[in-house]
Amino acid sequence: MRDPQLNKHGELQHLLTLDGLPREILNAILDTAAPFTEVAEREVKKLPLLRGKSIFNLFFENSTRTRTTFEIAAKRLSADVVNLNVSTSSTAKGESLLDTVDNLCAMQADMFVVRHAASGAPVLIAQHLQNTGRDHIHVINAGDGRHAHPTQGLLDMYTIRHYKREFTNLTVAIVGDVLHSRVARSQIGALRTLGVPEIRVIGPKTLLPTALEQLGVRVFHDMREGLKDVDVVMMLRLQNERMNGALLPTPQEFYKVWGLTAEKLALARPDAIVMHPGPMNRGVEIDSAVADGAQAVILPQVTFGIAVRMAVMSMLAGQ
Amino acid sequence: MRIQIANGRVIDPANQLDSVTDLFIADGRILAHGRAPDGFTAARVIDASGLVVCPGLIDLAARLREPGFEYRATLESEMEAAMAGGVTSLAIPPDTDPALDEPGLVEMLCYRAKKLNRAHIYPVGALTIGLKGERLSEMAELVEAGCVAFSQANVPIVDNAVLMRALQYAATFDFRVWLQPIAPFLSRGGFAHDGEYASRLGLPGIPVAAETVALYTYLQLAQATGARLHITRLSSAAGLRLIEQARADGIDVSCDVSINHLHLCDRDIGHFDANCHLVPPLRSDTDRDALRAALADGRINALCSDHTPVDDDGKLTPFSESEAGATGLELLLPLTLKWAREAGVALPTALARITTDAARIVGITKAGHLAPGARADVCVFDPAASSAINRQTLRSQGKNTPFLGQELPGRVRYTLVEGQVMFDS
């Protein structure tokens, strides 16, 4: 069974997941991203690498933030960007996912940036393109269900590398709603590939997937135990609809037990960094004092996110 | 027409027959084996040298999709698939649209099937009206119309009081009730076995408890009501243990497993292969291995295809949005043979699970075996040849199977229904 994101030469054809993505490719993306961070500092923030290319942001699930970062990345590479909020257009009229894709292919798309509520939707699109001989069209997964959010995982890896240089001596903790998190799955996949010796996951049993240990992580339920001596704390967003009900009693209780406060952060290494994929729920996952504190690298994450997305796009479709 | 099937390895598990011999057929019945009866002259002699001659297969679950889902399959297309698969008797689950909850519908289905003159059908009536789990169906009338048992297909009854009443009512007439163990709330919103693989793929999981909780309830209610219970599509080792315990406690319960669950596990989903979206979900490899062992020693009584043709539109969608199910009529024999070879199960034992053992569950007495006087439903297959499973070879309108693109052991050469050759390759 061929990995649907690699071509027959083992090169990156689509970016669908970080789980199983070879280390050389992962590192190549991070290395390619580095010079792009400087482009943003220039007066003219544009490179001609994707000039004449059409990139379709195909968002079946609403997201202003992620869509915007992809749009900025594409425009800095001189691509033409078309934004489609499909949740409000074709599928409402009953058009199937692959019909939508075929129609956009007929408009000479070069790349799709896809967000979808169903795990595996971008994989299906990539397989469809392959089965129909359209290997020149690339797919970037911008978040599918609970499955993967590879560019977020990559920008997180870029951030860790930026602040910590090496991966092979780190202890990293991922905190919160791992069950519903595509971000956490991409982080775990990448951290393992990059050789992080200890990946910890902290949360209530209701928000942790079954058999999580078999993905190569240590599971903690107690924040104080789990945060002890870690180098990196990666917080996850808790969706509103999950705060009250059968998964969690109240956001207040979640904050009390798993919210990141200065007092709990003090158990980590003094130089530990704090990350969050955004948007943050202050007072639920994270205390404002920590979110705005000296150890937080949450805004640099956003900046690096543009560079990483430029790197992925240029590697996939650049001349 | 008088037919002689000559020189085949005749395997009739019900009668412990396994020898190279001749089979004589007249007037739609098995006449004799061994030596030709006095005065028998065959109008046609089928040379079965090197081939296996066994009872036509009996499938405990074949969705022909009529009425209501004719865009997925029709009686015509699926009967051709049955013939090509050597399957001569089909139990039909009630999850049609409308559900098989009315005598008129069942009569219509039986009439249509009879007119096509292919496999015999055995409708399983809906236990409750519209499978809604609220009102009992007219079971006595449905049996008169041709139903052989009652079930909810994949749609569990939410209210256990209704389920208990349904079992009591069925028990009044000693009707058989076939139930698939699905706890409605524990399985809701899930699409794959709740284990490591679903966790990796981010597919919402269905825990094993969704099977065991329902199964325990069914077994308790069967004991309390005295209903004749058959458990369909077992998927887990834990479920199997519950059945064994129930039997030790004196509860008479039979069970079956599908060809997919006999061979596959959650990892076979691979890169979100929607053909592996099945009900129940494919579970872990340890579960699968337990099912294989239990089918071999008879703790699981029968194997079925769980034939569910789905059109391409129903599968060319993200996994969680796809229609569940796989086509199976043409894979029943090949996957039985594959299992028998891999697990070292003797051919007569393996064939028993898809002939005589399945017949017992449906309540068929005149088929599923080859004793003189039996209905001459016969499958003749080449055990040394193989079948390519692909879109071109499958006769079923549904091309959806996890085994697409594979070469499986065994090839059906002739299918006879009531002494008529209906398939000849």
XYZ file of C-alpha atoms in Angstrom:
744
model
C 0.000 0.000 0.000
C 1.694 3.183 -1.188
C 1.806 6.165 1.123
C -0.633 8.473 -0.675
C 1.427 11.569 0.077
C 4.603 10.372 -1.633
C 5.133 9.837 -5.351
C 6.692 6.681 -6.723
C 10.153 8.119 -6.178
C 9.398 8.637 -2.500
C 9.178 12.411 -2.883
C 6.537 14.607 -1.335
C 3.546 14.823 -3.682
C 0.922 15.961 -1.172
C 1.148 16.919 2.494
C -1.522 14.886 4.265
C -0.118 13.789 7.618
C 3.090 13.853 9.656
C 2.471 10.305 10.914
C 4.991 8.250 8.971
C 6.431 11.179 6.996
C 10.158 10.380 6.548
C 12.557 12.331 8.725
C 14.529 13.667 5.737
C 11.399 15.240 4.267
C 10.382 16.685 7.616
C 13.810 18.224 8.090
C 13.890 19.460 4.505
C 10.642 21.358 5.099
C 11.989 22.943 8.273
C 15.255 23.858 6.505
C 13.382 25.341 3.565
C 11.220 27.396 5.911
C 14.183 29.084 7.619
C 15.053 31.619 4.881
C 11.357 32.401 4.341
C 11.144 33.871 7.837
C 13.398 36.655 6.543
C 11.134 37.481 3.627
C 8.628 38.817 6.082
C 11.199 41.300 7.369
C 11.713 42.813 3.918
C 10.003 45.849 2.497
C 8.781 43.759 -0.461
C 7.539 40.519 1.035
C 7.214 38.619 -2.248
C 9.061 35.830 -4.005
C 8.223 34.642 -7.521
C 8.395 30.903 -6.772
C 4.731 30.153 -7.465
C 4.062 32.839 -10.060
C 1.231 31.770 -12.355
C 0.077 28.973 -10.071
C -3.522 28.753 -8.889
C -4.082 27.689 -5.321
C -7.580 26.894 -4.124
C -8.294 27.181 -0.429
C -11.016 24.589 -0.150
C -12.521 24.969 3.297
C -15.403 22.670 4.118
C -15.138 23.800 7.716
C -14.933 27.423 8.720
C -11.589 28.806 9.798
C -10.579 32.360 9.228
C -7.201 32.092 10.863
C -5.764 29.036 9.172
C -7.184 30.042 5.807
C -5.611 33.475 6.163
C -2.163 32.084 6.938
C -2.313 29.860 3.866
C -3.486 32.790 1.800
C -0.638 35.001 2.994
C 1.895 32.229 2.393
C 0.603 31.662 -1.155
C 0.563 35.360 -1.967
C 4.106 35.869 -0.689
C 5.090 33.202 -3.212
C 3.216 35.171 -5.932
C 0.516 32.512 -6.457
C -3.083 33.321 -7.351
C -5.333 32.370 -4.470
C -9.007 31.533 -4.606
C -10.879 31.067 -1.348
C -13.857 28.758 -1.294
C -16.043 28.257 1.721
C -17.672 25.119 0.508
C -19.733 24.643 3.628
C -21.853 27.498 2.363
C -21.841 26.706 -1.356
C -21.810 23.485 -3.373
C -22.227 20.767 -0.760
C -25.264 22.595 0.520
C -26.649 21.947 -2.966
C -25.800 18.257 -2.682
C -22.572 18.167 -4.694
C -20.156 15.458 -3.617
C -16.649 16.237 -2.417
C -15.001 14.708 -5.473
C -17.401 16.486 -7.848
C -16.330 19.765 -6.301
C -12.687 18.787 -6.743
C -13.208 17.762 -10.373
C -14.874 21.074 -11.123
C -12.028 23.040 -9.650
C -9.520 20.876 -11.494
C -11.311 21.898 -14.676
C -10.477 25.479 -13.694
C -6.784 24.559 -13.858
C -6.061 24.329 -10.155
C -2.460 23.566 -9.262
C -2.971 23.024 -5.586
C -5.737 22.455 -3.088
C -5.493 23.477 0.517
C -8.216 21.418 2.134
C -9.928 21.624 5.466
C -12.703 19.128 6.174
C -14.626 17.906 9.204
C -14.151 14.244 8.236
C -10.886 12.464 8.988
C -9.245 11.358 5.753
C -11.036 13.713 3.351
C -7.773 15.162 1.900
C -6.409 11.615 1.580
C -9.458 10.728 -0.510
C -8.850 13.760 -2.742
C -5.185 12.851 -3.187
C -6.081 9.262 -4.073
C -8.714 10.497 -6.501
C -6.184 12.749 -8.255
C -3.750 9.846 -8.491
C -6.386 7.430 -9.798
C -7.369 9.908 -12.473
C -3.807 10.640 -13.559
C -3.626 14.213 -12.345
C -0.291 13.973 -10.585
C 0.529 17.624 -11.271
C -2.092 18.772 -8.769
C -1.088 18.868 -5.125
C -3.070 18.647 -1.917
C -2.199 20.209 1.409
C -4.197 19.072 4.395
C -5.211 22.117 6.407
C -6.913 19.992 9.056
C -9.182 16.962 8.623
C -11.474 15.819 11.417
C -9.408 14.430 14.244
C -6.813 13.019 11.902
C -4.082 15.502 11.064
C -3.102 19.131 10.810
C 0.365 18.722 9.371
C 1.293 22.355 8.758
C 0.416 23.164 12.369
C 2.575 20.246 13.499
C 5.401 21.492 11.271
C 5.267 25.031 12.555
C 5.320 23.633 16.074
C 8.442 21.636 15.211
C 9.970 24.730 13.653
C 9.258 26.668 16.831
C 10.775 23.987 19.057
C 13.861 23.773 16.851
C 14.174 27.549 16.875
C 14.212 27.733 20.666
C 15.720 24.373 21.628
C 18.001 23.580 18.623
C 17.941 19.795 19.209
C 15.075 17.349 19.533
C 16.916 14.323 20.848
C 17.318 15.532 24.430
C 13.851 16.978 25.013
C 10.880 16.120 27.171
C 7.695 17.480 25.618
C 4.235 17.573 27.188
C 0.970 17.875 25.217
C -1.890 18.987 27.428
C -5.674 18.880 27.067
C -8.208 17.494 24.616
C -6.089 15.019 22.663
C -9.110 12.896 21.722
C -10.570 15.441 19.321
C -7.265 17.026 18.334
C -5.784 16.668 14.868
C -3.041 19.020 16.067
C -1.953 16.610 18.819
C -1.819 13.680 16.397
C 0.405 15.623 14.022
C 2.610 16.790 16.879
C 3.039 13.260 18.213
C 3.884 11.911 14.760
C 6.511 14.580 14.128
C 8.040 14.504 17.611
C 8.527 10.750 17.302
C 10.093 11.014 13.874
C 12.445 13.753 15.036
C 13.658 11.565 17.899
C 12.178 13.263 20.964
C 12.899 10.699 23.698
C 9.977 11.519 25.942
C 6.562 12.642 24.717
C 4.009 13.076 27.453
C 0.312 13.551 27.118
C -1.704 15.012 29.984
C -5.483 15.119 30.294
C -8.607 13.490 31.706
C -9.400 9.974 30.503
C -12.468 11.293 28.706
C -10.291 13.422 26.422
C -7.548 10.914 25.629
C -7.849 8.443 22.719
C -7.868 4.693 23.390
C -4.500 2.916 23.407
C -2.626 6.198 23.242
C 0.497 4.606 24.764
C 0.827 2.521 21.605
C 1.440 5.729 19.660
C 4.662 6.078 21.658
C 3.695 8.511 24.379
C 3.555 8.425 28.187
C 0.120 9.179 29.550
C -0.410 11.350 32.637
C -3.607 12.541 34.241
C -1.939 14.710 36.882
C -0.572 18.033 35.585
C 2.000 18.312 38.343
C 3.486 14.905 37.584
C 3.277 15.361 33.845
C 4.868 18.806 33.708
C 7.817 17.932 35.915
C 11.068 18.906 34.216
C 9.621 19.242 30.731
C 11.312 21.455 28.120
C 8.237 22.187 26.032
C 4.579 22.553 27.025
C 2.126 22.303 24.113
C -1.364 23.311 25.116
C -4.390 22.279 23.057
C -7.567 24.175 22.449
C -10.699 22.938 24.197
C -13.761 23.386 21.973
C -16.704 25.119 23.607
C -19.119 22.302 22.873
C -16.975 19.889 24.880
C -16.772 21.928 28.052
C -20.119 20.994 29.590
C -21.529 17.499 29.308
C -20.450 13.907 29.403
C -16.792 14.628 28.646
C -16.162 17.337 31.232
C -18.358 18.767 33.945
C -17.434 22.448 33.580
C -14.691 24.636 32.111
C -13.978 25.830 35.641
C -13.100 22.340 36.806
C -10.990 21.771 33.698
C -9.049 24.957 34.407
C -8.566 24.009 38.035
C -7.133 20.593 37.191
C -5.542 21.000 33.741
C -5.324 24.730 33.123
C -1.775 25.978 32.747
C -0.968 28.445 35.516
C 2.336 29.986 36.562
C 2.362 27.754 39.588
C 2.067 24.572 37.510
C 4.485 25.863 34.878
C 7.072 26.333 37.639
C 7.371 22.532 37.770
C 8.736 22.481 34.224
C 12.348 23.392 33.463
C 13.053 27.065 34.057
C 13.731 27.576 30.348
C 10.667 25.643 29.207
C 8.643 27.196 26.380
C 4.846 27.335 26.246
C 3.021 26.813 22.945
C -0.619 26.944 21.852
C -2.091 26.446 18.356
C -4.695 29.158 18.927
C -7.253 30.464 19.324
C -6.735 30.384 23.086
C -9.401 30.110 25.733
C -7.894 32.210 28.476
C -8.979 30.976 31.871
C -9.868 27.560 30.487
C -6.685 25.980 29.125
C -4.283 28.689 30.036
C -3.954 31.551 32.461
C -3.362 34.971 30.913
C -0.236 35.445 33.003
C 1.273 32.417 31.275
C -0.136 33.172 27.819
C 1.419 36.644 27.930
C 4.438 35.598 29.986
C 8.111 35.382 29.141
C 8.012 31.654 28.423
C 5.158 31.853 25.897
C 6.142 31.582 22.214
C 2.590 31.626 20.933
C 2.925 34.645 18.636
C 6.240 33.512 17.128
C 4.425 30.262 16.301
C 2.031 32.248 14.122
C 4.873 34.020 12.326
C 6.758 30.783 11.734
C 3.516 29.272 10.481
C 3.613 31.499 7.374
C 7.190 30.498 6.593
C 6.468 26.813 7.067
C 3.443 26.988 4.780
C 5.524 28.836 2.177
C 8.101 26.059 2.455
C 5.520 23.308 1.921
C 3.883 25.086 -1.006
C 7.161 25.842 -2.742
C 8.446 22.307 -2.259
C 5.280 20.837 -3.718
C 4.711 23.160 -6.648
C 7.726 25.413 -7.004
C 9.732 25.514 -10.234
C -33.732 -33.135 -16.494
C -31.498 -35.981 -15.373
C -27.969 -35.008 -14.571
C -24.975 -37.038 -13.592
C -22.106 -35.221 -11.887
C -19.289 -37.632 -12.489
C -16.026 -38.242 -10.726
C -16.121 -35.295 -8.375
C -14.948 -35.202 -4.792
C -18.408 -35.171 -3.227
C -18.353 -33.481 0.166
C -21.601 -33.566 2.107
C -20.744 -32.451 5.642
C -24.213 -33.214 7.000
C -23.806 -36.862 6.116
C -20.054 -37.213 6.718
C -19.569 -37.986 3.066
C -16.243 -37.156 1.442
C -15.316 -39.381 -1.469
C -14.752 -39.312 -5.175
C -17.968 -40.558 -6.626
C -20.891 -39.726 -8.898
C -24.003 -37.795 -7.999
C -27.296 -38.496 -9.749
C -30.001 -35.907 -10.022
C -33.551 -36.210 -11.320
C -36.698 -34.090 -11.068
C -34.895 -31.405 -9.093
C -33.844 -33.830 -6.359
C -30.772 -35.763 -5.408
C -31.473 -39.275 -6.520
C -28.397 -41.206 -5.429
C -24.636 -41.216 -5.194
C -22.189 -43.889 -6.180
C -23.790 -46.200 -8.655
C -26.474 -45.113 -11.104
C -29.952 -46.204 -10.065
C -31.546 -48.773 -12.312
C -32.800 -47.289 -15.528
C -31.084 -43.895 -14.980
C -29.890 -42.270 -18.137
C -28.365 -38.854 -17.826
C -29.445 -36.124 -20.210
C -26.287 -34.329 -19.216
C -23.075 -35.592 -17.669
C -20.930 -33.034 -15.909
C -17.341 -34.145 -15.649
C -16.250 -33.094 -12.167
C -12.824 -34.740 -12.203
C -10.565 -32.727 -9.919
C -13.529 -30.673 -8.722
C -15.358 -30.552 -5.428
C -19.107 -31.229 -5.421
C -20.875 -29.862 -2.348
C -24.320 -28.633 -1.329
C -25.205 -25.228 -2.748
C -24.062 -22.594 -0.263
C -26.464 -21.067 2.229
C -25.852 -17.435 3.069
C -27.269 -16.052 6.322
C -27.224 -12.429 5.153
C -27.615 -11.284 1.578
C -29.017 -7.827 0.965
C -30.524 -7.795 -2.513
C -31.480 -4.142 -2.003
C -35.085 -4.521 -3.096
C -37.321 -2.825 -2.319
C -36.033 0.693 -1.949
C -32.361 0.646 -2.900
C -32.546 -0.401 -6.540
C -29.852 2.122 -7.458
C -27.427 0.023 -5.407
C -28.497 -3.374 -6.666
C -31.441 -5.335 -7.978
C -32.682 -8.846 -7.566
C -31.491 -9.553 -11.100
C -27.913 -8.392 -10.524
C -27.510 -9.989 -7.128
C -29.060 -13.304 -8.132
C -26.444 -13.502 -10.894
C -23.792 -12.851 -8.246
C -25.264 -15.603 -6.059
C -25.172 -18.075 -8.920
C -21.590 -17.164 -9.773
C -20.729 -17.644 -6.123
C -22.358 -21.059 -5.807
C -24.861 -19.662 -3.300
C -28.285 -21.253 -3.720
C -30.123 -20.159 -0.571
C -30.206 -16.620 0.744
C -31.508 -15.288 4.027
C -32.605 -11.714 3.371
C -32.226 -9.135 6.168
C -35.227 -6.848 6.671
C -33.381 -3.521 6.218
C -34.961 -2.704 2.885
C -36.990 0.472 2.288
C -39.681 -0.005 3.422
C -38.455 -2.603 5.887
C -39.769 -6.157 5.578
C -42.467 -5.559 8.151
C -45.560 -6.312 6.057
C -46.748 -9.646 4.679
C -47.489 -8.086 1.290
C -43.913 -6.895 0.891
C -42.536 -10.283 1.797
C -44.897 -12.019 -0.613
C -43.849 -9.633 -3.367
C -40.191 -10.287 -2.714
C -40.729 -14.054 -2.720
C -42.755 -13.782 -5.914
C -40.073 -11.713 -7.659
C -37.359 -14.138 -6.559
C -39.337 -17.159 -7.660
C -39.967 -15.611 -11.052
C -36.262 -15.064 -11.544
C -35.768 -18.734 -10.741
C -32.281 -18.432 -9.283
C -31.413 -18.793 -5.602
C -34.102 -19.596 -3.046
C -34.772 -16.767 -0.700
C -35.601 -16.878 2.990
C -36.768 -13.470 4.166
C -36.011 -12.456 7.732
C -38.891 -10.264 8.855
C -38.564 -7.020 10.763
C -38.996 -7.614 14.477
C -40.597 -4.196 14.872
C -42.482 -1.970 12.426
C -40.026 -0.004 10.308
C -37.238 -1.415 12.501
C -38.073 1.491 14.781
C -38.079 -0.539 17.965
C -41.505 0.649 19.028
C -44.310 -1.614 17.740
C -44.143 -5.339 17.110
C -44.578 -6.550 13.559
C -47.262 -9.087 12.625
C -44.981 -12.022 13.161
C -47.510 -14.778 12.627
C -48.668 -13.208 9.359
C -45.099 -12.610 8.244
C -44.211 -16.243 8.785
C -47.205 -17.249 6.687
C -45.889 -14.933 3.996
C -42.542 -16.708 4.053
C -40.374 -15.247 6.809
C -38.090 -17.701 8.567
C -36.978 -15.508 11.480
C -37.145 -11.939 12.774
C -34.432 -9.368 13.197
C -33.598 -5.715 13.499
C -30.710 -5.958 10.968
C -28.213 -3.273 12.089
C -30.787 -1.137 13.821
C -30.801 -1.906 17.543
C -33.885 -1.502 19.699
C -33.211 1.292 22.155
C -35.939 0.411 24.657
C -35.128 -2.896 26.334
C -38.739 -3.293 27.464
C -39.803 -3.383 23.802
C -37.012 -5.851 23.033
C -38.155 -8.096 25.863
C -41.752 -7.993 24.647
C -40.640 -8.739 21.090
C -38.680 -11.764 22.291
C -41.632 -12.948 24.368
C -44.010 -12.585 21.459
C -41.655 -14.454 19.118
C -41.210 -17.138 21.775
C -44.968 -17.602 21.896
C -44.715 -19.150 18.428
C -41.201 -20.484 18.880
C -40.057 -18.140 16.073
C -36.352 -17.536 15.705
C -34.956 -14.102 16.518
C -31.672 -12.985 15.000
C -30.050 -10.046 16.728
C -26.908 -8.128 15.970
C -25.307 -6.969 19.217
C -25.110 -3.186 18.949
C -25.572 -0.968 21.976
C -27.169 2.108 20.415
C -25.558 4.848 22.475
C -22.134 3.248 22.792
C -21.873 2.849 19.035
C -23.354 6.196 18.085
C -21.037 8.480 16.142
C -18.377 5.789 15.784
C -16.979 4.372 12.560
C -14.085 2.078 13.460
C -12.924 -0.188 16.267
C -11.957 1.933 19.232
C -8.301 0.940 19.397
C -4.823 2.069 18.482
C -5.480 2.310 14.761
C -8.614 4.440 15.020
C -6.752 6.611 17.506
C -3.967 7.141 14.978
C -6.315 7.928 12.110
C -8.553 10.082 14.244
C -11.617 8.028 13.375
C -14.268 8.155 16.111
C -14.277 4.725 17.721
C -16.847 2.071 18.580
C -15.726 0.275 21.738
C -15.956 -3.483 22.159
C -18.365 -2.681 24.996
C -20.889 -1.635 22.326
C -21.004 -5.326 21.408
C -20.697 -6.919 24.854
C -23.193 -4.674 26.633
C -25.842 -5.403 23.991
C -24.939 -9.081 23.853
C -25.240 -9.502 27.602
C -28.642 -7.832 27.516
C -29.834 -10.038 24.652
C -28.641 -13.208 26.365
C -30.335 -12.302 29.628
C -33.577 -11.472 27.851
C -33.414 -14.668 25.810
C -33.069 -16.650 28.992
C -35.906 -14.766 30.653
C -38.262 -15.170 27.704
C -37.207 -18.524 26.304
C -36.763 -16.998 22.854
C -34.687 -18.854 20.246
C -31.817 -16.482 19.791
C -29.238 -16.323 17.037
C -26.495 -13.723 17.296
C -25.376 -12.242 13.990
C -21.982 -10.838 12.985
C -19.934 -11.395 16.103
C -16.845 -9.171 16.037
C -14.920 -9.515 19.296
C -13.211 -12.077 21.492
C -15.025 -10.619 24.505
C -18.367 -11.144 22.766
C -17.409 -14.729 22.032
C -16.608 -15.306 25.716
C -20.065 -14.049 26.685
C -21.657 -16.533 24.316
C -19.566 -19.359 25.732
C -20.567 -18.390 29.278
C -24.216 -18.214 28.298
C -24.019 -21.694 26.798
C -22.374 -22.962 29.990
C -25.374 -21.514 31.824
C -27.684 -23.528 29.617
C -28.795 -20.779 27.216
C -29.268 -22.191 23.727
C -27.775 -19.591 21.389
C -26.139 -19.815 17.988
C -23.948 -17.202 16.300
C -22.283 -16.316 13.017
C -19.417 -14.234 11.722
C -18.921 -12.490 8.383
C -16.223 -13.285 5.833
C -14.724 -9.829 6.329
C -14.335 -10.172 10.079
C -12.845 -13.614 9.617
C -9.972 -12.235 7.565
C -9.492 -8.568 8.348
C -8.746 -6.311 11.292
C -8.752 -2.577 11.957
C -5.308 -2.049 10.396
C -6.686 -3.144 7.039
C -8.449 0.224 6.879
C -5.021 1.412 5.730
C -5.316 4.899 4.288
C -9.029 5.325 5.040
C -10.248 2.559 2.704
C -14.020 3.087 2.790
C -14.515 -0.514 1.658
C -13.445 -1.400 5.203
C -16.268 0.693 6.642
C -18.393 -2.150 7.980
C -20.954 -2.852 10.688
C -19.766 -4.057 13.133
C -16.339 -2.446 12.692
C -13.281 -4.560 11.910
C -11.705 -5.149 15.304
C -8.178 -5.973 16.450
C -6.090 -8.833 15.102
C -6.510 -10.704 18.415
C -10.278 -10.455 18.033
C -10.055 -11.740 14.486
C -7.835 -14.642 15.519
C -10.298 -15.603 18.248
C -13.154 -15.589 15.714
C -11.145 -17.770 13.329
C -10.421 -20.335 16.015
C -14.043 -20.359 17.191
C -15.374 -20.892 13.681
C -12.979 -23.803 13.243
C -14.157 -25.671 16.351
C -17.821 -24.745 15.918
C -18.257 -22.327 18.812
C -19.221 -19.934 16.052
C -21.793 -21.930 14.132
C -21.743 -20.390 10.688
C -19.991 -18.061 8.282
C -21.884 -15.609 6.079
C -21.139 -13.059 3.387
C -23.087 -10.177 4.973
C -23.578 -9.155 1.351
C -24.210 -5.395 1.179
C -23.771 -3.912 -2.278
C -23.082 -0.167 -2.176
C -22.816 2.079 -5.218
C -19.613 4.012 -5.915
C -21.119 7.278 -4.749
C -21.687 5.661 -1.385
C -18.017 4.768 -1.053
C -16.195 7.624 -2.825
C -16.545 9.862 0.206
C -14.544 10.321 3.378
C -14.597 7.150 5.512
C -17.007 8.458 8.124
C -19.435 9.702 5.489
C -19.416 6.503 3.434
C -22.107 3.843 3.400
C -21.159 0.835 5.481
C -20.987 -2.642 4.013
C -19.290 -4.852 1.439
C -20.435 -7.014 -1.425
C -19.889 -10.660 -0.538
C -21.896 -13.282 -2.416
C -19.053 -14.014 -4.815
C -16.471 -14.015 -2.026
C -18.180 -16.423 0.353
C -16.650 -19.586 -1.077
C -13.177 -18.159 -1.874
C -12.833 -16.647 1.595
C -14.021 -19.867 3.232
C -11.345 -21.746 1.318
C -8.699 -19.153 2.138
C -9.508 -19.426 5.835
C -9.536 -23.231 5.726
C -6.113 -23.304 4.106
C -4.529 -20.723 6.338
C -5.984 -22.155 9.538
C -5.521 -25.818 8.620
C -9.250 -26.546 8.764
C -10.384 -29.674 6.912
C -12.421 -28.863 3.812
C -15.582 -30.718 4.956
C -15.559 -28.790 8.252
C -15.067 -25.492 6.468
C -17.847 -26.227 3.986
C -20.187 -27.257 6.812
C -20.121 -23.651 8.077
C -21.616 -22.378 4.825
C -23.954 -25.288 4.131
C -25.459 -27.578 6.732
C -24.648 -25.432 9.787
C -26.134 -22.362 8.153
C -29.175 -24.421 7.068
C -29.814 -25.362 10.681
C -29.897 -21.699 11.722
C -32.372 -20.780 8.979
C -34.386 -23.920 9.571
C -33.870 -25.350 6.083
C -34.146 -29.129 6.035
C -34.456 -29.993 2.373
C -31.234 -28.287 1.294
C -27.749 -27.768 2.682
C -27.000 -31.464 2.257
C -26.877 -34.060 -0.534
C -28.832 -36.993 0.882
C -31.168 -38.726 -1.580
C -34.404 -36.775 -1.691
C -32.744 -33.447 -0.950
C -33.366 -30.477 -3.207
C -30.692 -30.673 -5.878
C -28.955 -27.400 -4.999
C -25.335 -28.119 -5.775
C -22.109 -26.187 -6.049
C -19.251 -27.610 -8.095
C -15.973 -25.793 -7.701
C -12.344 -26.124 -8.635
C -10.301 -25.923 -5.439
C -7.030 -25.623 -7.351
C -8.099 -22.639 -9.460
C -8.432 -19.089 -8.176
C -10.853 -16.207 -8.583
C -9.753 -12.703 -9.441
C -11.809 -10.207 -7.471
C -12.119 -6.972 -9.408
C -14.652 -4.590 -10.890
C -14.808 -6.518 -14.152
C -15.226 -9.985 -12.667
C -17.758 -9.155 -9.945
C -21.306 -9.704 -11.130
C -22.812 -8.006 -8.128
C -23.778 -4.435 -8.863
C -21.767 -3.492 -5.773
C -18.040 -3.438 -6.469
C -17.298 -2.585 -2.870
C -15.102 -5.093 -1.083
C -11.869 -4.788 0.872
C -10.588 -7.690 -1.264
C -10.791 -5.771 -4.530
C -7.754 -6.502 -6.663
C -6.968 -9.768 -4.895
C -6.722 -13.291 -6.242
C -8.578 -15.674 -3.925
C -8.569 -19.480 -3.896
C -11.291 -21.552 -5.544
C -13.467 -21.012 -8.569
C -17.098 -22.020 -8.967
C -17.603 -24.089 -12.124
C -21.259 -25.053 -11.885
C -24.175 -23.995 -9.765
C -27.295 -26.115 -9.795
C -30.621 -25.036 -8.350
C -33.273 -27.710 -8.056
C -31.434 -29.823 -10.542
C -31.029 -27.101 -13.163
C -27.623 -25.795 -14.171
C -27.922 -22.055 -13.516
C -24.233 -21.209 -13.755
C -21.594 -22.848 -15.910
C -18.156 -21.316 -16.378
